[in-house]
CSV table of C-alpha atoms in Angstrom, one decimal:
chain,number,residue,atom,x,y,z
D,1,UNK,CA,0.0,0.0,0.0
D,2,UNK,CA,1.2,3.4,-0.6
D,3,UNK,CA,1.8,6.1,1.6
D,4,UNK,CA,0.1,9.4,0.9
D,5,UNK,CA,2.6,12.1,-0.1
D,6,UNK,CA,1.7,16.0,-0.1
D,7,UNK,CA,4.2,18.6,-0.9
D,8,UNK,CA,3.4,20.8,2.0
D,9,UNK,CA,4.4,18.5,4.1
D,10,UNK,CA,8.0,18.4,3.3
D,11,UNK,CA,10.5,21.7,3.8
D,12,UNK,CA,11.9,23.4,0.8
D,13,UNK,CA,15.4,24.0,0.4
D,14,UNK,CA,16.7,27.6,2.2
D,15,UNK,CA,19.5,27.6,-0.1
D,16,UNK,CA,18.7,27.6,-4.3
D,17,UNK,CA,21.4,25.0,-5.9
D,18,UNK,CA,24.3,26.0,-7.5
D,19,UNK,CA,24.1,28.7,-10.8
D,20,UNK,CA,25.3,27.1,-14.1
D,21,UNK,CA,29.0,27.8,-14.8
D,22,UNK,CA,29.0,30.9,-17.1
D,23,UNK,CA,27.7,30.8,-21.1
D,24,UNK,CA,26.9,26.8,-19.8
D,25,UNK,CA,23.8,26.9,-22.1
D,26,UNK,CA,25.7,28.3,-25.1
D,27,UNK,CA,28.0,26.2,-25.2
D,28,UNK,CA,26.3,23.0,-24.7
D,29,UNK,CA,25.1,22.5,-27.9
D,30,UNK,CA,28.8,22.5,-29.5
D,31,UNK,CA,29.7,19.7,-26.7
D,32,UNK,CA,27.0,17.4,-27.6
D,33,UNK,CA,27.1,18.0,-30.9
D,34,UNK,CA,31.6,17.3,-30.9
D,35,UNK,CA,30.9,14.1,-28.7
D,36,UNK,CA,28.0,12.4,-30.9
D,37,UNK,CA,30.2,12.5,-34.4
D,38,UNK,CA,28.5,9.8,-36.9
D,39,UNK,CA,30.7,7.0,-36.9
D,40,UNK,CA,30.5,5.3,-40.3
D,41,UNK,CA,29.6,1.3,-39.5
D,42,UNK,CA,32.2,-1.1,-39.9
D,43,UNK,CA,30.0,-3.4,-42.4
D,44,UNK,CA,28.6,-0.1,-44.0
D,45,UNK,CA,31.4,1.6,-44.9
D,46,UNK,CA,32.3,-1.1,-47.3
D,47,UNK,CA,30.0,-2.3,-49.6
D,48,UNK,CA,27.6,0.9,-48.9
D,49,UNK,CA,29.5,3.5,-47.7
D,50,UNK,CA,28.8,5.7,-51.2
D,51,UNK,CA,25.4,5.9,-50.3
D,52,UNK,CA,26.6,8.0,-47.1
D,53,UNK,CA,28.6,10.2,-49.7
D,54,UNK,CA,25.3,11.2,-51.7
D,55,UNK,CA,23.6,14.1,-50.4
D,56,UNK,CA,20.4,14.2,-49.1
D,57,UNK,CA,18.4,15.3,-52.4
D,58,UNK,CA,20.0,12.5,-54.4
D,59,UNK,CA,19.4,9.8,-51.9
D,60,UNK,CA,15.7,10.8,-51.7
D,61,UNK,CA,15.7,10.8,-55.8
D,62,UNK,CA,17.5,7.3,-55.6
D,63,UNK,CA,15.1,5.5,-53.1
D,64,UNK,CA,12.2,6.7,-55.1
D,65,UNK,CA,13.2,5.7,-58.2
D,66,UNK,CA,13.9,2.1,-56.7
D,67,UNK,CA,10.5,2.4,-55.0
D,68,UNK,CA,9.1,3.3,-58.7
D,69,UNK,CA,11.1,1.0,-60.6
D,70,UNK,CA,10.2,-2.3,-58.5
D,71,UNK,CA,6.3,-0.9,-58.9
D,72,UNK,CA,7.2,-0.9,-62.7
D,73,UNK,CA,9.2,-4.3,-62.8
D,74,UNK,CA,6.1,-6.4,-60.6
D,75,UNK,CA,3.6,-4.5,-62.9
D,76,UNK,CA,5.0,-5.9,-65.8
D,77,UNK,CA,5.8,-9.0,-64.8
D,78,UNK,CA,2.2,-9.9,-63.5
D,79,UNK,CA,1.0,-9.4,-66.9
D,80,UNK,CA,-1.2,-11.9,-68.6
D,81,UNK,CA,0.8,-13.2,-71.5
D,82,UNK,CA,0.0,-12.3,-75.0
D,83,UNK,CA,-0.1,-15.6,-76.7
D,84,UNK,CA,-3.9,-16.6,-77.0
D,85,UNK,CA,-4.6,-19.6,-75.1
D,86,UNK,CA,-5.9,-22.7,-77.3
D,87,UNK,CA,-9.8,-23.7,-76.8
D,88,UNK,CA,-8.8,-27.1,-76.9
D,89,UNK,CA,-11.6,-28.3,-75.0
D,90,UNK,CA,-14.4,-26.7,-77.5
D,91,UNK,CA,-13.0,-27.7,-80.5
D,92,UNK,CA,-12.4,-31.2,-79.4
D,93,UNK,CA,-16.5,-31.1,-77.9
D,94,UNK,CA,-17.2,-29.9,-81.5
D,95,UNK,CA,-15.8,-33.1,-82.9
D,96,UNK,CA,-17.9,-35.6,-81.4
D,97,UNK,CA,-21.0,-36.6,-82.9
D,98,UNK,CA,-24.2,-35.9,-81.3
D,99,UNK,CA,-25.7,-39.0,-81.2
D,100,UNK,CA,-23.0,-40.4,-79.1
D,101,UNK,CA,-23.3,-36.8,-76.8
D,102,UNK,CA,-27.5,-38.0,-76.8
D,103,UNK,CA,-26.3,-41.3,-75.8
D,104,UNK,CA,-23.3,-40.5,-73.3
D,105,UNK,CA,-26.1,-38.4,-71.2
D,106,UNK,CA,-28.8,-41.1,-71.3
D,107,UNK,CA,-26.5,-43.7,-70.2
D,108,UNK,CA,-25.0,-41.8,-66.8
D,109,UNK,CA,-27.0,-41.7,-63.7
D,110,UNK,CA,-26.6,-37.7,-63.1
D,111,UNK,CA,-29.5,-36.0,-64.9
D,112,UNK,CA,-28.1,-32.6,-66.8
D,113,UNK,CA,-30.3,-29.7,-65.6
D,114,UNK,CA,-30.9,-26.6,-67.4
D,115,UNK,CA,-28.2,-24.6,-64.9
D,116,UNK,CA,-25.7,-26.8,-66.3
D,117,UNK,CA,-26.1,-26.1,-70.0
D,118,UNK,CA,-26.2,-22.3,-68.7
D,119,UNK,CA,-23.0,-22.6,-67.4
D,120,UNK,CA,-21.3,-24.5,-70.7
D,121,UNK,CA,-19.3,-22.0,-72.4
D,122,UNK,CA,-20.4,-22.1,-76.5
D,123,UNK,CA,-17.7,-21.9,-79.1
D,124,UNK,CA,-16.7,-18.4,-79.9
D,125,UNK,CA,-18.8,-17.3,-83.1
D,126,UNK,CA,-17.3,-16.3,-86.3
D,127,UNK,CA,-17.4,-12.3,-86.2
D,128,UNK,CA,-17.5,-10.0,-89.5
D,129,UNK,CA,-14.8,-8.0,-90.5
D,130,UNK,CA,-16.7,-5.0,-91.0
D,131,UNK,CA,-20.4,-4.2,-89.1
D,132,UNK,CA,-23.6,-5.1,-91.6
D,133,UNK,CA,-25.0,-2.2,-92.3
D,134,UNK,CA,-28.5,-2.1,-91.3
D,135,UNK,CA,-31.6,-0.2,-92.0
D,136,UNK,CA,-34.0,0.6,-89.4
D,137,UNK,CA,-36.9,-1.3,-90.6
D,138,UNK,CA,-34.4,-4.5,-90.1
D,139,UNK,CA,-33.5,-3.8,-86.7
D,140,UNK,CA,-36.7,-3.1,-85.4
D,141,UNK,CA,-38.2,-6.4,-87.1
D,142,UNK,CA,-35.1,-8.4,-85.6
D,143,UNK,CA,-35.3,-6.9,-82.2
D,144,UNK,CA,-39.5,-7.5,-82.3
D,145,UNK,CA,-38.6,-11.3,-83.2
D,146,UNK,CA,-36.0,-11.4,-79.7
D,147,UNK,CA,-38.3,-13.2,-76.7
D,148,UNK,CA,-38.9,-10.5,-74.2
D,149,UNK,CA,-39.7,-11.2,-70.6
D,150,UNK,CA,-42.6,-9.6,-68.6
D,151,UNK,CA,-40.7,-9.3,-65.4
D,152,UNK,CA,-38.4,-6.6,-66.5
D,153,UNK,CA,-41.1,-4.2,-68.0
């Protein structure tokens, strides 16, 4: 348990302490500053000591351009790679017959459901080089003949 302490309690001092010796405070600066002179590391000073030599603009300009350059370097190496990869796995589907597709999902025991020819990715469709051009009459004909479902409307 603690003691309770109050100030008034004790006596002050009749006597102030000591003055500092004279120009103490001008002079301290200078001392601390001549006794904590940076000493270059012994493992530093070999194989990094130029960076000490640099002043502190470059240095600044140097670590940022690292920083930038390493940003750069894992940008560009985290890109996707341009060769196109091969759909080998539609063009071989392509190749078998249908009947034997009809006869392959008769035979197995799991029933296919409507999700999971949702989810079957369709063989990319031969695009024209240049846009058909149109006329109005055509489009609206071709976008009354699209199914169009209530719920949105």
């Amino acid at each position: 348990m603690n003691t309770p302490f109050h100030l008034d309690d004790h006596k002050r001092r009749s006597q102030p302490l000591a003055p500092p010796p004279e120009r103490y405070f001008e002079q301290l600066p200078m001392r601390v500053m001549a006794r904590v002179q940076p000493d270059a590391a012994p493992g530093l000073a070999g194989s990094w000591g130029w960076l000490q030599q640099l002043s502190a603009p470059v240095r600044t300009a140097l670590a940022s351009a690292v920083v930038l350059g390493g940003f750069a370097a894992s940008f560009f190496l985290n890109q996707p790679s341009s060769t196109p990869i091969p759909r080998y796995s539609v063009a071989s589907l392509a190749a078998v017959p249908q009947a034997e597709m009809v006869q392959y999902l008769l035979a197995s025991e799991q029933r296919v459901t409507l999700t999971d020819l949702a989810e079957v990715a369709s063989p990319a469709l031969a695009t024209p080089d240049a846009y058909l051009q149109a006329s109005p009459a055509e489009l609206q004909d071709a976008l009354d003949a699209q199914p169009s479902d209530e719920t949105y409307f």
